[in-house]
Amino acid sequence: MSIGVLAAAGLYVLLNAQAHGDASALAPEDYPPPPATYDRAYAKQRAVDLSALGKQMFLDPSLSASGKQSCATCHSPAHDYGPPNDLAVQLGGADMTHHGRRAVPSLKYLQTVPAFIEHYVPGEDEGDDSTDQGPTGGLTWDGRSPTGRDQARIPLLDPDEMANTDPAAVVAKVKAAPYADTVRKLYGGHIFDDPAKAFAAITEALEDFEHTPAEFFPFTSKFDAFVLGKAKLTPQETHGMMLFSSADKGNCSSCHTFSGPKTLPVFNDFGLIALGVPRNPDIPANADPAYYDMGLCGPQRKDLSDHPEYCGLFRSPSLRNVATRTVFFHNGAFHSLRQVIEFYVQRDTNPEKWYPKKPDGTIDKFDDLPVRYRENVNMDPPFGGKPGDKPALDEAEIDDLIAFLQTLTDGYKPEDDTAGR
């Protein structure tokens, strides 16, 4: 059953409010009364209408202070709901001249991301139940948003993004929008009388749209066709899949979980990890040598700043549609998939390729973290080794791994695939 159907009875929002203590969240009595008896057609139509409303809001630039920026401006439908360009950070703000501080992630394949938890222990059917995998889950790069509606608040109110001064400003814009009557139809004629509840309705509609299967988790890649027995991988793609899973090669599946045949994974364990990505001078905030984006421990996330072991950790993304991206990692430091893979396998064997030199001529490795937190950086394969060692993958193997990652791109059509025949 979709979130929209649950919302028709008010159950989803009620449970969410209880879980997160949101006094402004919608309750069952805030919705127009459903038919006296359960009506599947009514519930289905309401779900469709709510998703369509969310899509209108998602595409509407009038919901920004500038009147020029919609959710889709940064999360472009034509670019797998990721950024439409290779800028490290996007422009926004009331005058569209403000720079963000993090790269824009894709909104696709987020429907299974769990709420953030500090200590995640897999069930017995998933692995060793005595193993604490550490911080896991949550939306955004630092995992601070437990649900899609919580995440939707951030760009609407961030002064560097859509830059509304407060929720009431967003509500006023929606009230003046052509679809205001649809909001009244779905949430009651008096919904705009209470700005807090109206804002909750707006973010709920956005969240519902972002749970639309055909848009956000279609599972239409060549890999999906392969799992379903409708396509064959080429020898190069097959070898790339082996390298992806091999612990002494790519070892990608250690974070981007791949369960093997007969499953349609999202290629993500939802964990948070420090990778030691080099500092990106293209982010204006980095011009201040005292500024560091340390992910889980701040500065944008505030509740875990007293956990030094979390500094530098960012949530790993799904690898679906990764081959369509032109900006990678939380700081947008890299702009090609090859560059990303080369960084993984050469970070420790060829650090001079990725990091600047200090005044004394030594390499300033992991330069986007204060020295005291650099021990948090992950050293599992394909990382590790010492300068001069042979990287885990050579150039031909990188080609093969990229070929496999390209099979994760949605929109595959068997009739157009001559290489896989």
mmCIF file of N, CA and C in Angstrom, residues 2-5 7-8 12-13 16 26 31 46-59 63 71 107 147-153 156 170 174 179-180 182-187 191-192 196-212 215-216:
data_model
loop_
_atom_site.group_PDB
_atom_site.id
_atom_site.type_symbol
_atom_site.label_atom_id
_atom_site.label_comp_id
_atom_site.label_asym_id
_atom_site.label_seq_id
_atom_site.Cartn_x
_atom_site.Cartn_y
_atom_site.Cartn_z
ATOM 1 N N SER A 2 0.560 2.233 -0.822
ATOM 2 C CA SER A 2 1.400 3.420 -0.925
ATOM 3 C C SER A 2 1.200 4.338 0.255
ATOM 4 N N ILE A 3 2.171 5.238 0.447
ATOM 5 C CA ILE A 3 2.049 6.229 1.509
ATOM 6 C C ILE A 3 0.808 7.078 1.301
ATOM 7 N N GLY A 4 0.477 7.350 0.033
ATOM 8 C CA GLY A 4 -0.705 8.150 -0.237
ATOM 9 C C GLY A 4 -1.975 7.474 0.247
ATOM 10 N N VAL A 5 -2.057 6.146 0.084
ATOM 11 C CA VAL A 5 -3.235 5.432 0.550
ATOM 12 C C VAL A 5 -3.319 5.481 2.060
ATOM 13 N N ALA A 7 -2.135 7.787 3.885
ATOM 14 C CA ALA A 7 -2.465 9.158 4.253
ATOM 15 C C ALA A 7 -3.958 9.403 4.147
ATOM 16 N N ALA A 8 -4.643 8.687 3.273
ATOM 17 C CA ALA A 8 -6.083 8.871 3.124
ATOM 18 C C ALA A 8 -6.803 8.590 4.431
ATOM 19 N N TYR A 12 -0.436 7.263 8.429
ATOM 20 C CA TYR A 12 1.005 7.466 8.287
ATOM 21 C C TYR A 12 1.460 8.688 9.069
ATOM 22 N N VAL A 13 0.760 9.798 8.873
ATOM 23 C CA VAL A 13 1.187 11.018 9.544
ATOM 24 C C VAL A 13 1.018 10.920 11.044
ATOM 25 N N ASN A 16 3.945 8.951 12.265
ATOM 26 C CA ASN A 16 5.151 9.758 12.137
ATOM 27 C C ASN A 16 5.221 10.814 13.233
ATOM 28 N N LEU A 26 0.167 16.551 10.846
ATOM 29 C CA LEU A 26 -1.255 16.350 10.619
ATOM 30 C C LEU A 26 -1.756 15.119 11.367
ATOM 31 N N TYR A 31 -7.865 15.666 7.973
ATOM 32 C CA TYR A 31 -8.188 15.313 6.592
ATOM 33 C C TYR A 31 -9.700 15.372 6.378
ATOM 34 N N ARG A 46 -7.083 9.273 -4.092
ATOM 35 C CA ARG A 46 -6.458 10.274 -3.228
ATOM 36 C C ARG A 46 -4.939 10.184 -3.294
ATOM 37 N N ALA A 47 -4.433 8.954 -3.345
ATOM 38 C CA ALA A 47 -2.990 8.767 -3.469
ATOM 39 C C ALA A 47 -2.473 9.365 -4.770
ATOM 40 N N VAL A 48 -3.210 9.147 -5.852
ATOM 41 C CA VAL A 48 -2.824 9.708 -7.149
ATOM 42 C C VAL A 48 -2.848 11.234 -7.096
ATOM 43 N N ASP A 49 -3.909 11.785 -6.512
ATOM 44 C CA ASP A 49 -4.052 13.242 -6.443
ATOM 45 C C ASP A 49 -2.967 13.867 -5.570
ATOM 46 N N LEU A 50 -2.629 13.201 -4.472
ATOM 47 C CA LEU A 50 -1.608 13.742 -3.575
ATOM 48 C C LEU A 50 -0.243 13.743 -4.246
ATOM 49 N N SER A 51 0.081 12.676 -4.960
ATOM 50 C CA SER A 51 1.350 12.621 -5.671
ATOM 51 C C SER A 51 1.413 13.685 -6.758
ATOM 52 N N ALA A 52 0.294 13.866 -7.482
ATOM 53 C CA ALA A 52 0.255 14.885 -8.538
ATOM 54 C C ALA A 52 0.424 16.282 -7.953
ATOM 55 N N LEU A 53 -0.177 16.523 -6.798
ATOM 56 C CA LEU A 53 -0.001 17.813 -6.121
ATOM 57 C C LEU A 53 1.457 18.010 -5.735
ATOM 58 N N GLY A 54 2.071 16.974 -5.177
ATOM 59 C CA GLY A 54 3.480 17.074 -4.805
ATOM 60 C C GLY A 54 4.357 17.376 -5.998
ATOM 61 N N LYS A 55 4.028 16.790 -7.147
ATOM 62 C CA LYS A 55 4.807 17.050 -8.354
ATOM 63 C C LYS A 55 4.676 18.511 -8.783
ATOM 64 N N GLN A 56 3.462 19.060 -8.707
ATOM 65 C CA GLN A 56 3.284 20.476 -9.049
ATOM 66 C C GLN A 56 4.146 21.360 -8.159
ATOM 67 N N MET A 57 4.161 21.060 -6.876
ATOM 68 C CA MET A 57 4.977 21.842 -5.945
ATOM 69 C C MET A 57 6.462 21.661 -6.248
ATOM 70 N N PHE A 58 6.856 20.440 -6.549
ATOM 71 C CA PHE A 58 8.259 20.136 -6.817
ATOM 72 C C PHE A 58 8.782 20.942 -8.004
ATOM 73 N N LEU A 59 7.923 21.171 -8.979
ATOM 74 C CA LEU A 59 8.329 21.866 -10.211
ATOM 75 C C LEU A 59 8.095 23.367 -10.155
ATOM 76 N N LEU A 63 7.738 28.882 -5.332
ATOM 77 C CA LEU A 63 7.843 28.553 -3.910
ATOM 78 C C LEU A 63 9.173 28.977 -3.309
ATOM 79 N N CYS A 71 12.344 22.862 -6.517
ATOM 80 C CA CYS A 71 13.073 21.656 -6.109
ATOM 81 C C CYS A 71 13.765 21.034 -7.319
ATOM 82 N N LEU A 107 17.683 12.130 -5.684
ATOM 83 C CA LEU A 107 16.557 11.751 -4.833
ATOM 84 C C LEU A 107 15.998 10.378 -5.187
ATOM 85 N N THR A 147 12.730 11.494 7.591
ATOM 86 C CA THR A 147 11.714 11.209 6.572
ATOM 87 C C THR A 147 11.824 12.215 5.437
ATOM 88 N N GLY A 148 11.142 11.903 4.335
ATOM 89 C CA GLY A 148 11.154 12.798 3.190
ATOM 90 C C GLY A 148 10.569 14.164 3.495
ATOM 91 N N ARG A 149 9.552 14.212 4.344
ATOM 92 C CA ARG A 149 8.960 15.516 4.671
ATOM 93 C C ARG A 149 9.907 16.358 5.514
ATOM 94 N N ASP A 150 10.677 15.701 6.369
ATOM 95 C CA ASP A 150 11.685 16.444 7.136
ATOM 96 C C ASP A 150 12.756 16.996 6.201
ATOM 97 N N GLN A 151 13.160 16.163 5.235
ATOM 98 C CA GLN A 151 14.172 16.609 4.285
ATOM 99 C C GLN A 151 13.668 17.775 3.445
ATOM 100 N N ALA A 152 12.378 17.760 3.085
ATOM 101 C CA ALA A 152 11.820 18.812 2.231
ATOM 102 C C ALA A 152 11.854 20.185 2.900
ATOM 103 N N ARG A 153 11.831 20.205 4.220
ATOM 104 C CA ARG A 153 11.893 21.482 4.936
ATOM 105 C C ARG A 153 13.210 22.219 4.669
ATOM 106 N N LEU A 156 13.541 24.398 1.388
ATOM 107 C CA LEU A 156 12.521 25.450 1.398
ATOM 108 C C LEU A 156 12.919 26.609 2.304
ATOM 109 N N VAL A 170 6.194 30.024 2.972
ATOM 110 C CA VAL A 170 5.931 28.967 1.996
ATOM 111 C C VAL A 170 4.428 28.764 1.842
ATOM 112 N N VAL A 174 1.957 28.904 -1.535
ATOM 113 C CA VAL A 174 1.094 27.814 -1.982
ATOM 114 C C VAL A 174 -0.364 28.269 -2.016
ATOM 115 N N TYR A 179 -2.763 25.687 -7.755
ATOM 116 C CA TYR A 179 -3.207 24.405 -7.210
ATOM 117 C C TYR A 179 -3.679 24.508 -5.759
ATOM 118 N N ALA A 180 -3.928 25.720 -5.271
ATOM 119 C CA ALA A 180 -4.363 25.898 -3.886
ATOM 120 C C ALA A 180 -5.668 25.161 -3.597
ATOM 121 N N THR A 182 -6.639 22.431 -4.899
ATOM 122 C CA THR A 182 -6.340 21.008 -4.751
ATOM 123 C C THR A 182 -5.883 20.717 -3.327
ATOM 124 N N VAL A 183 -5.088 21.622 -2.760
ATOM 125 C CA VAL A 183 -4.667 21.466 -1.362
ATOM 126 C C VAL A 183 -5.894 21.444 -0.457
ATOM 127 N N ARG A 184 -6.830 22.345 -0.700
ATOM 128 C CA ARG A 184 -8.052 22.395 0.118
ATOM 129 C C ARG A 184 -8.868 21.116 -0.052
ATOM 130 N N LYS A 185 -8.931 20.623 -1.270
ATOM 131 C CA LYS A 185 -9.687 19.401 -1.521
ATOM 132 C C LYS A 185 -9.100 18.227 -0.749
ATOM 133 N N LEU A 186 -7.765 18.134 -0.723
ATOM 134 C CA LEU A 186 -7.107 16.986 -0.102
ATOM 135 C C LEU A 186 -6.953 17.116 1.402
ATOM 136 N N TYR A 187 -6.899 18.364 1.897
ATOM 137 C CA TYR A 187 -6.625 18.568 3.321
ATOM 138 C C TYR A 187 -7.704 19.343 4.060
ATOM 139 N N ILE A 191 -7.494 24.407 5.676
ATOM 140 C CA ILE A 191 -6.101 24.017 5.900
ATOM 141 C C ILE A 191 -5.175 25.222 6.009
ATOM 142 N N PHE A 192 -5.421 26.277 5.251
ATOM 143 C CA PHE A 192 -4.521 27.429 5.277
ATOM 144 C C PHE A 192 -4.723 28.317 6.501
ATOM 145 N N ALA A 196 1.117 26.120 10.450
ATOM 146 C CA ALA A 196 1.945 24.963 10.807
ATOM 147 C C ALA A 196 1.403 23.696 10.152
ATOM 148 N N LYS A 197 0.093 23.494 10.211
ATOM 149 C CA LYS A 197 -0.497 22.308 9.603
ATOM 150 C C LYS A 197 -0.469 22.398 8.088
ATOM 151 N N ALA A 198 -0.617 23.605 7.545
ATOM 152 C CA ALA A 198 -0.526 23.766 6.093
ATOM 153 C C ALA A 198 0.880 23.432 5.603
ATOM 154 N N PHE A 199 1.896 23.858 6.348
ATOM 155 C CA PHE A 199 3.275 23.541 5.955
ATOM 156 C C PHE A 199 3.516 22.035 6.045
ATOM 157 N N ALA A 200 2.925 21.397 7.069
ATOM 158 C CA ALA A 200 3.043 19.932 7.175
ATOM 159 C C ALA A 200 2.395 19.257 5.974
ATOM 160 N N ALA A 201 1.269 19.802 5.507
ATOM 161 C CA ALA A 201 0.604 19.239 4.333
ATOM 162 C C ALA A 201 1.474 19.401 3.086
ATOM 163 N N ILE A 202 2.117 20.535 2.954
ATOM 164 C CA ILE A 202 2.978 20.806 1.797
ATOM 165 C C ILE A 202 4.141 19.813 1.755
ATOM 166 N N THR A 203 4.814 19.639 2.885
ATOM 167 C CA THR A 203 5.958 18.724 2.897
ATOM 168 C C THR A 203 5.512 17.278 2.747
ATOM 169 N N GLU A 204 4.311 16.949 3.246
ATOM 170 C CA GLU A 204 3.792 15.603 3.038
ATOM 171 C C GLU A 204 3.537 15.336 1.561
ATOM 172 N N ALA A 205 2.960 16.319 0.857
ATOM 173 C CA ALA A 205 2.700 16.142 -0.573
ATOM 174 C C ALA A 205 4.004 15.977 -1.345
ATOM 175 N N LEU A 206 5.027 16.753 -0.994
ATOM 176 C CA LEU A 206 6.331 16.606 -1.640
ATOM 177 C C LEU A 206 6.900 15.213 -1.388
ATOM 178 N N GLU A 207 6.799 14.764 -0.153
ATOM 179 C CA GLU A 207 7.294 13.425 0.173
ATOM 180 C C GLU A 207 6.534 12.363 -0.615
ATOM 181 N N ASP A 208 5.220 12.524 -0.726
ATOM 182 C CA ASP A 208 4.437 11.518 -1.426
ATOM 183 C C ASP A 208 4.839 11.439 -2.895
ATOM 184 N N PHE A 209 5.072 12.575 -3.511
ATOM 185 C CA PHE A 209 5.550 12.556 -4.890
ATOM 186 C C PHE A 209 6.886 11.839 -4.989
ATOM 187 N N GLU A 210 7.763 12.062 -4.028
ATOM 188 C CA GLU A 210 9.087 11.452 -4.067
ATOM 189 C C GLU A 210 9.066 9.960 -3.743
ATOM 190 N N HIS A 211 7.879 9.427 -3.475
ATOM 191 C CA HIS A 211 7.719 7.981 -3.324
ATOM 192 C C HIS A 211 6.972 7.370 -4.509
ATOM 193 N N THR A 212 6.884 8.115 -5.609
ATOM 194 C CA THR A 212 6.229 7.600 -6.800
ATOM 195 C C THR A 212 7.142 6.579 -7.475
ATOM 196 N N GLU A 215 8.745 7.232 -11.015
ATOM 197 C CA GLU A 215 9.657 8.376 -11.062
ATOM 198 C C GLU A 215 10.935 8.133 -10.277
ATOM 199 N N PHE A 216 10.816 7.549 -9.089
ATOM 200 C CA PHE A 216 11.942 7.549 -8.157
ATOM 201 C C PHE A 216 12.546 6.185 -7.865
#
